[in-house]
Short mmCIF file of C-alpha atoms in Angstrom, two decimals:
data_model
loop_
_atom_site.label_atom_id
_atom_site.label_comp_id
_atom_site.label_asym_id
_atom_site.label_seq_id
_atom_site.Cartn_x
_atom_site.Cartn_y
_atom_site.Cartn_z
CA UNK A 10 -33.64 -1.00 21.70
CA UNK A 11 -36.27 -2.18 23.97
CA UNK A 12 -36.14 -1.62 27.80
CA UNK A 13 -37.28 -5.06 30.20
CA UNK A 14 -39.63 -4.45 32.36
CA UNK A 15 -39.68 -6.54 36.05
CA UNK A 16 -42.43 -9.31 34.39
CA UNK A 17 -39.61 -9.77 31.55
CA UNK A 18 -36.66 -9.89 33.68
CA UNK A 19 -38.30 -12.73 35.71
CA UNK A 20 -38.68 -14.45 33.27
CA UNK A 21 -35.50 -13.90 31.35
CA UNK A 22 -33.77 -14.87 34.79
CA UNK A 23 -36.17 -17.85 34.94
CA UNK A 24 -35.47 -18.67 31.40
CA UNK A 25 -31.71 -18.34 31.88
CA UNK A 26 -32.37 -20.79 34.83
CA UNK A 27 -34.33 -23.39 33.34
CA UNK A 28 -31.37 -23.59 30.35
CA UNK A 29 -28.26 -24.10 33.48
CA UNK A 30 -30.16 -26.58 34.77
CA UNK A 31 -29.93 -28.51 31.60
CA UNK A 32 -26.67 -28.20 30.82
CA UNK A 33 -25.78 -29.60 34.31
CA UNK A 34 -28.75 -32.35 33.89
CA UNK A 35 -27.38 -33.23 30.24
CA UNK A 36 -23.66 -33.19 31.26
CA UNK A 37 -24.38 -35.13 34.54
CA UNK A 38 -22.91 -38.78 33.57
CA UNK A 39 -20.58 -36.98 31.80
CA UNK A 40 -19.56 -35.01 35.46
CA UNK A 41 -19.56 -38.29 37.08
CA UNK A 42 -16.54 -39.30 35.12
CA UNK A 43 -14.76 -36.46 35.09
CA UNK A 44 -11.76 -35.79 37.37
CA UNK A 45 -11.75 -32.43 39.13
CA UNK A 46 -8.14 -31.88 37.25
CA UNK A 47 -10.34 -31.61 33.51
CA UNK A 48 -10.85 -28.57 31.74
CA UNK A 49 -14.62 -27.35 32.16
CA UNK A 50 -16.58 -28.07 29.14
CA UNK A 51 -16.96 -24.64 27.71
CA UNK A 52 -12.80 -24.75 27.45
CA UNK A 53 -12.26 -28.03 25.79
CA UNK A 54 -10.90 -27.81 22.58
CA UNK A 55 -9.87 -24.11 22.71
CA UNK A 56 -6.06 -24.54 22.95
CA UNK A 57 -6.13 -26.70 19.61
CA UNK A 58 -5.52 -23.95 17.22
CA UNK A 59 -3.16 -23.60 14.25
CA UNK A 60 -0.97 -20.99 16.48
CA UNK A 61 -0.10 -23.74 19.20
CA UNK A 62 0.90 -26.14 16.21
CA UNK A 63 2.88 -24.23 14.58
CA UNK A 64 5.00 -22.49 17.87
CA UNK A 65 7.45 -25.21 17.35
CA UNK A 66 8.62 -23.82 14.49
CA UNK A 67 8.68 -19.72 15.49
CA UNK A 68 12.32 -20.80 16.51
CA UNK A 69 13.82 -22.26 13.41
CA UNK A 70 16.94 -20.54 12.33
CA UNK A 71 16.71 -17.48 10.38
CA UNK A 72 12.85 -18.32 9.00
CA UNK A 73 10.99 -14.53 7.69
CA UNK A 74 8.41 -15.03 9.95
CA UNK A 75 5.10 -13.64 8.60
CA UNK A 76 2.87 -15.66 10.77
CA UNK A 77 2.18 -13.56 13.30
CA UNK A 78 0.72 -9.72 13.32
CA UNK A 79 3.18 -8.61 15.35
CA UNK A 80 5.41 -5.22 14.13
CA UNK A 81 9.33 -6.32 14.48
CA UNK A 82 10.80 -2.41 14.20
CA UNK A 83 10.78 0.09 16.33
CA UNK A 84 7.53 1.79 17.87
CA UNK A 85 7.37 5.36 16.73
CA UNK A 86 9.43 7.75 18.44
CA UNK A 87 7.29 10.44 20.11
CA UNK A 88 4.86 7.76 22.02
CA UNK A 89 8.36 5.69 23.20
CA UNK A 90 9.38 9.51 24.50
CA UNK A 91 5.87 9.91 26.13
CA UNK A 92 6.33 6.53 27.64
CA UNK A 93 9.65 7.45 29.07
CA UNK A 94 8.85 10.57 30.36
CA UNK A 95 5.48 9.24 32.28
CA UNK A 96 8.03 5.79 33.84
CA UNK A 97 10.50 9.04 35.13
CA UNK A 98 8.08 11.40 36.25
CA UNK A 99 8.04 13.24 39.16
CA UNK A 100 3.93 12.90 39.52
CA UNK A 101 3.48 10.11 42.45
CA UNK A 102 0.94 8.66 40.67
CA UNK A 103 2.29 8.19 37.14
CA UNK A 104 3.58 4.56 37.96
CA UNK A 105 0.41 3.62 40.38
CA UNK A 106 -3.32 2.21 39.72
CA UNK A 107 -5.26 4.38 37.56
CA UNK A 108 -9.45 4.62 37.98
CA UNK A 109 -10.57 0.78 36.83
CA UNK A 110 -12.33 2.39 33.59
CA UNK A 111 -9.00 4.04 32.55
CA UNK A 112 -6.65 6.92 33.24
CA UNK A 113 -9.33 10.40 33.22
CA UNK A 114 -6.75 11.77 30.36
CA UNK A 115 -6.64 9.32 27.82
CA UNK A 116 -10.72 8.36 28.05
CA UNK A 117 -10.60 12.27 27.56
CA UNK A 118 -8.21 12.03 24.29
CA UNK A 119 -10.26 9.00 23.51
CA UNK A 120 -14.00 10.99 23.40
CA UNK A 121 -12.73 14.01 21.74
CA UNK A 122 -10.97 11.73 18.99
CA UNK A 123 -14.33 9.47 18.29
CA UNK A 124 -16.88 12.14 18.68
CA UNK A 125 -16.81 13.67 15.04
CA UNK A 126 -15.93 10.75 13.47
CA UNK A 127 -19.42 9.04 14.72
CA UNK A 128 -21.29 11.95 14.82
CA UNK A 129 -22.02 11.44 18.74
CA UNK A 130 -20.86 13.95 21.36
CA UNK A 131 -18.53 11.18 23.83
CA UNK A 132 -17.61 11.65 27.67
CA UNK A 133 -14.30 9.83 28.71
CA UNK A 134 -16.72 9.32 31.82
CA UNK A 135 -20.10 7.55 30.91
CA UNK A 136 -18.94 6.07 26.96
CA UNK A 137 -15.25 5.04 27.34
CA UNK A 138 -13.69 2.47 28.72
CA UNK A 139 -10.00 1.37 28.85
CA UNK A 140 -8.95 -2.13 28.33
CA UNK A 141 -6.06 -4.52 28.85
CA UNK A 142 -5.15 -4.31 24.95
CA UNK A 143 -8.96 -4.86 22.63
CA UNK A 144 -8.55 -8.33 23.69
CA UNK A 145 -9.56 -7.31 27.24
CA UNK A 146 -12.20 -5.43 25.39
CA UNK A 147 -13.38 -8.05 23.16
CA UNK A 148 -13.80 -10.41 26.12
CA UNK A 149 -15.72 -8.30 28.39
CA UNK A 150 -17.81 -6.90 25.62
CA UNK A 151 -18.80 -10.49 25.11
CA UNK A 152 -18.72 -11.65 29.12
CA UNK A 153 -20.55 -9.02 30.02
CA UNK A 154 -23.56 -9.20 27.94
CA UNK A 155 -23.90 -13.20 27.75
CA UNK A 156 -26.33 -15.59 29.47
CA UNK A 157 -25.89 -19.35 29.05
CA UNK A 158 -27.35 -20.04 26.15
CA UNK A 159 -27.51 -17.08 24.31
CA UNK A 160 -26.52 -16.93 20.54
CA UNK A 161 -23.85 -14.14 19.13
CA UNK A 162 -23.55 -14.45 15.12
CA UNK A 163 -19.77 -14.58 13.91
CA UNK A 164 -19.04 -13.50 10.41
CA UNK A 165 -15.93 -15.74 8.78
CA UNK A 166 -12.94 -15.58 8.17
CA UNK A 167 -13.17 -14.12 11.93
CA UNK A 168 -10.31 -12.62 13.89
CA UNK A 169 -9.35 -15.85 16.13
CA UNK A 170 -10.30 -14.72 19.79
CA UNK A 171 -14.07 -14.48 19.06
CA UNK A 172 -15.22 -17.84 19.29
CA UNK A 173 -13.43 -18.65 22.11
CA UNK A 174 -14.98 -15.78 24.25
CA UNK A 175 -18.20 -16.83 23.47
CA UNK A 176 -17.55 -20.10 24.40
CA UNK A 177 -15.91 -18.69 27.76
CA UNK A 178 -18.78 -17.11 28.33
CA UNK A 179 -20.98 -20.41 27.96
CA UNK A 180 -22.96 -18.54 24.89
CA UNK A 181 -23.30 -20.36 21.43
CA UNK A 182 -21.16 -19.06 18.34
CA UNK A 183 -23.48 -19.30 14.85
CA UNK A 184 -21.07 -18.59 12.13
CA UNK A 185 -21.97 -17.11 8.62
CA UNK A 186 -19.23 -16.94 6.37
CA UNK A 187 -18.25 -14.94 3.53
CA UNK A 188 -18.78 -15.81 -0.18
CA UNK A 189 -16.08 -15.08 -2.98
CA UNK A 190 -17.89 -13.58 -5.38
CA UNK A 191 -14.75 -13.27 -7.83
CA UNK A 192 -12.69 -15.71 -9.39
CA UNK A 193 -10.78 -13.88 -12.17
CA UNK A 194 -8.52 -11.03 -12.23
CA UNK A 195 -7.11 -8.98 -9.17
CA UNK A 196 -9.17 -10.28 -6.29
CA UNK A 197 -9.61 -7.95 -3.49
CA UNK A 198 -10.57 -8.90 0.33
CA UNK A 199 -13.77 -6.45 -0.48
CA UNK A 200 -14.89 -9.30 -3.01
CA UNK A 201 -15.51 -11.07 -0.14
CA UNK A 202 -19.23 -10.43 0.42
CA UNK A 203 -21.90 -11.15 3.28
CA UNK A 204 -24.69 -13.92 2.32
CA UNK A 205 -27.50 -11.82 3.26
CA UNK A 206 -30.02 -14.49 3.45
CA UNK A 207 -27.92 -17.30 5.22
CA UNK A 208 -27.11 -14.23 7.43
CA UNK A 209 -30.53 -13.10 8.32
CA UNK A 210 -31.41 -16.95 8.84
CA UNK A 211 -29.45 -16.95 12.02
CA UNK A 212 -31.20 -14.37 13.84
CA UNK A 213 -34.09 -15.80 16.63
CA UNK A 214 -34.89 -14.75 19.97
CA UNK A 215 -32.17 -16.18 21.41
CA UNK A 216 -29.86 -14.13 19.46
CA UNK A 217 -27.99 -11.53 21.93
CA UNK A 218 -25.50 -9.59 19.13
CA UNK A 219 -23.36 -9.96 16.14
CA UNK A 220 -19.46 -9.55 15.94
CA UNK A 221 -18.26 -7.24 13.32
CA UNK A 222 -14.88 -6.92 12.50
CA UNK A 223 -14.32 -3.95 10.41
CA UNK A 224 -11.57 -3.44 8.71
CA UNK A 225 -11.45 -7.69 8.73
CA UNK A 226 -8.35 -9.39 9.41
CA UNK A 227 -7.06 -11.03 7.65
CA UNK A 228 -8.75 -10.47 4.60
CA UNK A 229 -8.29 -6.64 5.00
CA UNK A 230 -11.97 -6.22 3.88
CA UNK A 231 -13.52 -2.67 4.13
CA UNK A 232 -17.09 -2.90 4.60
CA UNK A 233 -19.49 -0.70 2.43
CA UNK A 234 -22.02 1.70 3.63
CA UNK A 235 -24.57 -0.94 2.13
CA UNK A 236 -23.33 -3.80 4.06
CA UNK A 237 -23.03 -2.18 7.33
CA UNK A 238 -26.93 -0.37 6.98
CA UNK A 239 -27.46 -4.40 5.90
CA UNK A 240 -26.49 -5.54 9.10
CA UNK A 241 -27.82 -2.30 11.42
CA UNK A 242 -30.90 -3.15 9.98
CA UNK A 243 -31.08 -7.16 11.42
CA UNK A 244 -29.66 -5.91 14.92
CA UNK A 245 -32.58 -3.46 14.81
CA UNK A 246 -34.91 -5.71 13.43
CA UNK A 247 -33.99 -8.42 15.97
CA UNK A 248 -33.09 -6.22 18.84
CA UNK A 249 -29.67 -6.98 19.15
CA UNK A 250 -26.29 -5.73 19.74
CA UNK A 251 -23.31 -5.08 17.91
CA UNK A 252 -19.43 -5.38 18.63
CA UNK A 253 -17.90 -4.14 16.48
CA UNK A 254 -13.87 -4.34 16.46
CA UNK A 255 -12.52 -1.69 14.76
CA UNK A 256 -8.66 -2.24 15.47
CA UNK A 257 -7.21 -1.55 12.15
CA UNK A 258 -9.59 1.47 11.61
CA UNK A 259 -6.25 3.75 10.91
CA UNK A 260 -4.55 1.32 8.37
CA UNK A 261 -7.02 1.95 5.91
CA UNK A 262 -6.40 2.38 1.76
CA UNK A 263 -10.00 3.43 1.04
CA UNK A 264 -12.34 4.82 3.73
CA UNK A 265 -13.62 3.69 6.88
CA UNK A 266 -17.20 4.13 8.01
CA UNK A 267 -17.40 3.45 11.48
CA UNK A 268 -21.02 1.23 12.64
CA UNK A 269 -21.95 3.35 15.31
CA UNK A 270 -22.04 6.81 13.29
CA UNK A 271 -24.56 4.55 11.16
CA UNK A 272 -28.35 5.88 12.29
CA UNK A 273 -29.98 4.06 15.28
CA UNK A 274 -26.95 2.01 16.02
CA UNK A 275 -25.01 4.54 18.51
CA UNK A 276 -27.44 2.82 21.09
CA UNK A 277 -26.75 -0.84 20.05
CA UNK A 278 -22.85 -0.79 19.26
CA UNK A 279 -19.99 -1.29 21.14
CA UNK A 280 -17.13 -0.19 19.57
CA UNK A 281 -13.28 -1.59 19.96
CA UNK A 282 -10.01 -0.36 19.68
CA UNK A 283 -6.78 -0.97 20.33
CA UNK A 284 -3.45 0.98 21.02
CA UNK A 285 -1.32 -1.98 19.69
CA UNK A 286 -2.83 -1.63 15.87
CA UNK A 287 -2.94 1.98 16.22
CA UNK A 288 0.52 2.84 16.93
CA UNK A 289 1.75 -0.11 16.50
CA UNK A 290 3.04 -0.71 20.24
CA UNK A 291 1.09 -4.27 21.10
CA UNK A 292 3.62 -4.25 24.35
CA UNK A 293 1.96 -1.69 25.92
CA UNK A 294 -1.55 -3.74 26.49
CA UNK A 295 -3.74 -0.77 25.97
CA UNK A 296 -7.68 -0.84 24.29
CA UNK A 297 -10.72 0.30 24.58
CA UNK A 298 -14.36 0.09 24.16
CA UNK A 299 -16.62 3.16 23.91
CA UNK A 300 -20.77 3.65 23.44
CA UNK A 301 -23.64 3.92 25.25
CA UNK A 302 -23.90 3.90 28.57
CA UNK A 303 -26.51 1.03 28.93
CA UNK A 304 -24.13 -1.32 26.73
CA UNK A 305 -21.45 0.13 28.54
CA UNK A 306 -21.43 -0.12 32.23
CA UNK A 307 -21.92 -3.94 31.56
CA UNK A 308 -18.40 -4.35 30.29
CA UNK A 309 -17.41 -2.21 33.46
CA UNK A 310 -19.15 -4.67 35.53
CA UNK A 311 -16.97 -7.64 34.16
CA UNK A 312 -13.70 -5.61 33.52
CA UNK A 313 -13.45 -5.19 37.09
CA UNK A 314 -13.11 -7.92 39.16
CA UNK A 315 -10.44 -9.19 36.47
CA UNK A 316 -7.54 -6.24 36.37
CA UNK A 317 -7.30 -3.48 38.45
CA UNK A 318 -6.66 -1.55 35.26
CA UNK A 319 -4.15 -1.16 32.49
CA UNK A 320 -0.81 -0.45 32.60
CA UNK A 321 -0.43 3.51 33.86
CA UNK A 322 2.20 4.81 32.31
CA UNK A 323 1.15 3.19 28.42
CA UNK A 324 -2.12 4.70 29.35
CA UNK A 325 -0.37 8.41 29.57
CA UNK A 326 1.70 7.40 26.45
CA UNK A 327 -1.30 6.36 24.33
CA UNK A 328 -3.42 9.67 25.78
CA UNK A 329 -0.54 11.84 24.63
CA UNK A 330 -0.06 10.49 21.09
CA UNK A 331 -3.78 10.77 20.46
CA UNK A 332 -3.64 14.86 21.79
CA UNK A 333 -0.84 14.86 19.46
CA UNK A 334 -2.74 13.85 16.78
CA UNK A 335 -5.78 16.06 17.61
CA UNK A 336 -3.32 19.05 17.54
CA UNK A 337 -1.27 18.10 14.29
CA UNK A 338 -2.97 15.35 12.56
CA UNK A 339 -0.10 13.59 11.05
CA UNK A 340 0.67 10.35 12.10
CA UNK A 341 -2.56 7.91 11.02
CA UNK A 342 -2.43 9.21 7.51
CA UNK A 343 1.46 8.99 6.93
CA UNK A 344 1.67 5.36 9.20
CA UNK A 345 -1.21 4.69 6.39
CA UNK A 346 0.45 4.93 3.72
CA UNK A 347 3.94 3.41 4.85
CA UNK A 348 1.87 0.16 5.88
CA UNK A 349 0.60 0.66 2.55
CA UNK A 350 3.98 0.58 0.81
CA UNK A 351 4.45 -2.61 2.72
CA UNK A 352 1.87 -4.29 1.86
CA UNK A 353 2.64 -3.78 -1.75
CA UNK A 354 6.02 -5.68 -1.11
CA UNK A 355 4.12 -8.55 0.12
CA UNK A 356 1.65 -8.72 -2.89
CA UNK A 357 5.19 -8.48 -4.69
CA UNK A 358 6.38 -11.35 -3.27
CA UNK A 359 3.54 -13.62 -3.31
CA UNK A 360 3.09 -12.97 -7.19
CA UNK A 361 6.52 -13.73 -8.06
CA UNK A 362 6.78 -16.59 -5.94
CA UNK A 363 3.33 -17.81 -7.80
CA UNK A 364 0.82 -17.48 -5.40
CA UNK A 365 -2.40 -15.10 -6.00
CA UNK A 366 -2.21 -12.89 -3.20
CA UNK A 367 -6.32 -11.61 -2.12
CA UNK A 368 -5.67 -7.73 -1.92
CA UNK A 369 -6.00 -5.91 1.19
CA UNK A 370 -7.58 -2.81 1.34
CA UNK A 371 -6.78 -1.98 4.93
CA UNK A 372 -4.74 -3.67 8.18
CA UNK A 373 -1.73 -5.43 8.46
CA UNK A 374 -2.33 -8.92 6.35
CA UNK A 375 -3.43 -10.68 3.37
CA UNK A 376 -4.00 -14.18 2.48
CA UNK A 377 -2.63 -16.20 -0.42
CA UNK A 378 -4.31 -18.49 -2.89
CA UNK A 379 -1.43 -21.65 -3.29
CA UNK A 380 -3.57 -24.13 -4.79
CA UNK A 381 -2.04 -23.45 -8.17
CA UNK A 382 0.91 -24.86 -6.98
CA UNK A 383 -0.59 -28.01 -5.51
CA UNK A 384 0.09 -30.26 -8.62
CA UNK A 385 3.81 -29.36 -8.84
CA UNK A 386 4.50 -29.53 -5.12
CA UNK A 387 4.46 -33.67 -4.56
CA UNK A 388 2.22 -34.71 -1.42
CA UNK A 389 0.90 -31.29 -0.54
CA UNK A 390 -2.83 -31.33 0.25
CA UNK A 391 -4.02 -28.82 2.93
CA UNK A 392 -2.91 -25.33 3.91
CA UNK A 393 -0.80 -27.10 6.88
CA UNK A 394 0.91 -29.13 4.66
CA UNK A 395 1.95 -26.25 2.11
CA UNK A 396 2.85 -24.02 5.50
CA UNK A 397 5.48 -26.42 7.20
CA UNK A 398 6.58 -27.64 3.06
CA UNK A 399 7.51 -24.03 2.94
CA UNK A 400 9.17 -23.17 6.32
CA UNK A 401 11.37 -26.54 5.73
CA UNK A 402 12.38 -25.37 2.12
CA UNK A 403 11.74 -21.55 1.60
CA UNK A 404 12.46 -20.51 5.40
CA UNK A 405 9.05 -18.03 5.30
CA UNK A 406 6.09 -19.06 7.92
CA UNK A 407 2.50 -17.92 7.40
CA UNK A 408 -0.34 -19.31 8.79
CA UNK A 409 -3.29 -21.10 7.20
CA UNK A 410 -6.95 -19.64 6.59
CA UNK A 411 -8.36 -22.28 8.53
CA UNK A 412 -7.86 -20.81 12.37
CA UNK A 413 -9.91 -18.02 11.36
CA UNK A 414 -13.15 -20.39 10.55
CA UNK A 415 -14.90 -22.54 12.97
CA UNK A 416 -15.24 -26.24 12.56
CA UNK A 417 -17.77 -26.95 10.62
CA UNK A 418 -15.99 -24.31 7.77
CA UNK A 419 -12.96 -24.84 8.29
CA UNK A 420 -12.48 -26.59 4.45
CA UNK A 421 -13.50 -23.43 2.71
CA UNK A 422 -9.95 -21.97 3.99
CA UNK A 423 -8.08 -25.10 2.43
CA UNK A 424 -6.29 -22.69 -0.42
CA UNK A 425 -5.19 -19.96 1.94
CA UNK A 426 -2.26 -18.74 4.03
CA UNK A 427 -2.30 -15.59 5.50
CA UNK A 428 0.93 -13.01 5.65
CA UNK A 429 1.33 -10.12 7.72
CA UNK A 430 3.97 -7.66 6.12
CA UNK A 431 3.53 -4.81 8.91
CA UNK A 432 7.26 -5.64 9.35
CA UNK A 433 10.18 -4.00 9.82
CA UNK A 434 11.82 -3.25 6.32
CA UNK A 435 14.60 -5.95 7.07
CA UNK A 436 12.45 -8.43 7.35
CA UNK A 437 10.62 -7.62 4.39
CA UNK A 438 13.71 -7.88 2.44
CA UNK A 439 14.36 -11.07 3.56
CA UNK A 440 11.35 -12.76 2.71
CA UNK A 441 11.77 -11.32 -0.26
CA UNK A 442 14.89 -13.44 -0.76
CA UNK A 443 13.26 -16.16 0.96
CA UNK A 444 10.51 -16.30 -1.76
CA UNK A 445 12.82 -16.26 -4.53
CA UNK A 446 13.87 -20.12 -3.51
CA UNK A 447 10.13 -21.10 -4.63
CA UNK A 448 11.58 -21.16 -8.36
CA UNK A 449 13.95 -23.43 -7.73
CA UNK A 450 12.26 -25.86 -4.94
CA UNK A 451 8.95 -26.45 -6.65
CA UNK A 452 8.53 -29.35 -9.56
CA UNK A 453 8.24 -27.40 -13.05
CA UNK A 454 4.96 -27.73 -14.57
CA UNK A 455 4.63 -30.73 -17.05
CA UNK A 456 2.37 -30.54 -20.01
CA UNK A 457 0.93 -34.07 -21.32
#
């Protein structure tokens, strides 16, 4: 990673000048028109997403609602007890502020739980900081390492909140996305494979970082040692960063090689994670980010002037599970293999029901291939279409492929709906019933 000396940071700062200037020069008649009541132009068009369309319909009457990755059962039992024992304690503090970067406990739990598993000796103090939730994370990894104008590279399908925080951010999003490089048999979401030369063709000097989300929602791809040295290679090549959101690292079926145990990329990688995937408790809003120091203490810059830190007593909940863990390493591996069981219910249901479910190999969703039903289902052409056809006559809601591409790709997710069956075992069993009405709702097949 190279280190800017004064003559280069004038002129980055000059550079990073020269490019506000033309954004306010090129969107000056624009300004002129404008009332003061708009949105600003790098938030225009970010609340028109396939989650705010279909929120109408979250509150039809008993619909199996697979739409959202959001666990319906209970949390497990020993973090609720460590939650309710931190909200009643007697210590003064356990309901009050912690430190901005994080309670000194669970940054603690955090370093000793990452530092084998990357090969890197971690200090809750200098490499770890603690988040509101990784979506905090996500967004001040981004805002804190973005000038206007600079260019991060997005991989697609991409989980949905990284576009819009580069666009928060006033950088540039350049999107590469995935080819299917299987069309017969059992696909898995590991047939989904990089395009190594489009890939590489995005990187120029005004590229600050790439956004790797590993395992990949919602394809549940695994990356390979081979693709991740792939991509350490370009940032090292090109000098550039890498996020890389590791939320479902524990719901894994095959195993999970984390990017900055990779060599050379401890220095370039900032690493996310999330208590929410993890434990499966997304109400108690607690992530985190950890690396090195340099990459760092520029998300600690931009974390705080927004929160004055995460919520105490889910930070004393999450440090205890993870000391738990370190002391009898249970949990991950058995929570593993029950989201496991769970997903095979889903890949159940999607079969019989005659869609070709993509298998995961990690996380909490898959997608769905309908297009083989598109002939015997009158009127249906796009993923929307087949989504709202099936919450009005099957009661199940999924979502379509398309809010995980940008724009410009969003066509290539035309056959796809994505399910998330972390669910609680009721639900499960109702969508299971749900599907069963596909038989009997969809046009039989006419040979001519």
């Amino acid at each position: 990673m190279s280190f800017h000396t004064p003559v280069t940071m004038i002129s980055r700062h000059i550079t990073t000048f020269f490019i506000a200037c033309c954004l306010v020069i090129s969107d000056a008649a624009v300004i002129k028109s404008r009332s003061k009541f708009d949105f600003p132009t790098n938030l225009i068009g970010l609340n028109d997403t396939a989650e705010e369309w279909l929120d109408p319909y979250s509150d039809v009457n008993d619909l199996a609602d697979f739409g959202k990755d959001l666990f319906d059962g209970i949390a497990p039992r020993h973090v609720i007890d460590a939650l309710i024992n931190a909200t009643a304690s007697s210590d003064p503090f356990a309901n009050q502020y912690t430190e901005p970067s994080g309670s000194p406990r669970l940054r603690t739990a955090i370093a000793k739980t990452f530092s084998p598993l990357i090969g890197q000796e971690l200090n809750g103090e200098d490499n770890v900081l603690i988040t509101v939730g990784a979506t905090e994370a996500l967004r001040v990894a981004v805002l804190g390492h973005t000038m206007p104008g600079d260019e991060w590279i997005v991989i697609e399908p991409t989980y949905i909140k990284y576009i819009p925080d580069i666009k928060m951010a006033w950088g540039v999003p350049r999107l590469s996305p995935l080819k299917l490089v299987k069309t017969n048999g059992t696909i898995s979401g590991d047939d989904w494979l990089i395009d190594k030369e489009q890939l590489e063709s995005l990187f120029n000097k005004n590229t600050k970082g790439i956004m790797l989300n590993n395992p990949l929602n919602p394809l549940g791809k695994v990356y390979q040692r081979e693709e991740l040295e792939f991509i350490g290679n370009l940032a090292k090549k090109y000098d550039t960063i890498v996020i890389s959101d590791e939320a479902h690292e524990w719901m894994t079926f095959k195993p999970h090689i984390r990017m900055a145990s990779l060599p050379g990329m401890f220095e370039r990688t900032i690493t996310i994670g999330s208590a929410s995937k993890s434990f499966s408790v997304s109400g108690f809003r607690v992530g985190w980010a950890y690396g090195h120091p340099n990459l760092l203490n520029h998300l600690k810059v931009a974390h705080l002037p927004n929160v004055a830190c995460a919520p105490s007593h889910s930070q004393y909940a999450v440090a205890y599970a993870f000391e738990e863990e370190q002391r009898n390493p249970m949990f991950f591996a058995s929570h593993s293999q029950s989201v496991k069981e769970e997903r095979d219910m889903m890949v159940k249901m999607l079969t019989e029901a005659g869609l070709d479910p993509v298998i995961p190999n990690a996380g909490f969703c898959m997608i769905g291939n309908w297009s083989s039903l598109r002939q015997r289902v009158p009127k249906l052409r796009t993923a929307m279409d087949f989504i709202i056809w099936m919450i009005e006559n099957v009661g199940v809601l999924g979502w379509p492929l398309e809010m995980f591409y940008g724009k410009e790709h969003k066509h290539m997710a035309q056959d796809y709906v994505r399910f998330c069956f972390h669910k609680n075992i009721s639900t499960l069993e109702k969508g299971a019933q749900k599907f069963k009405k596909m038989k009997t709702v969809i046009t039989p097949t006419v040979n001519v």
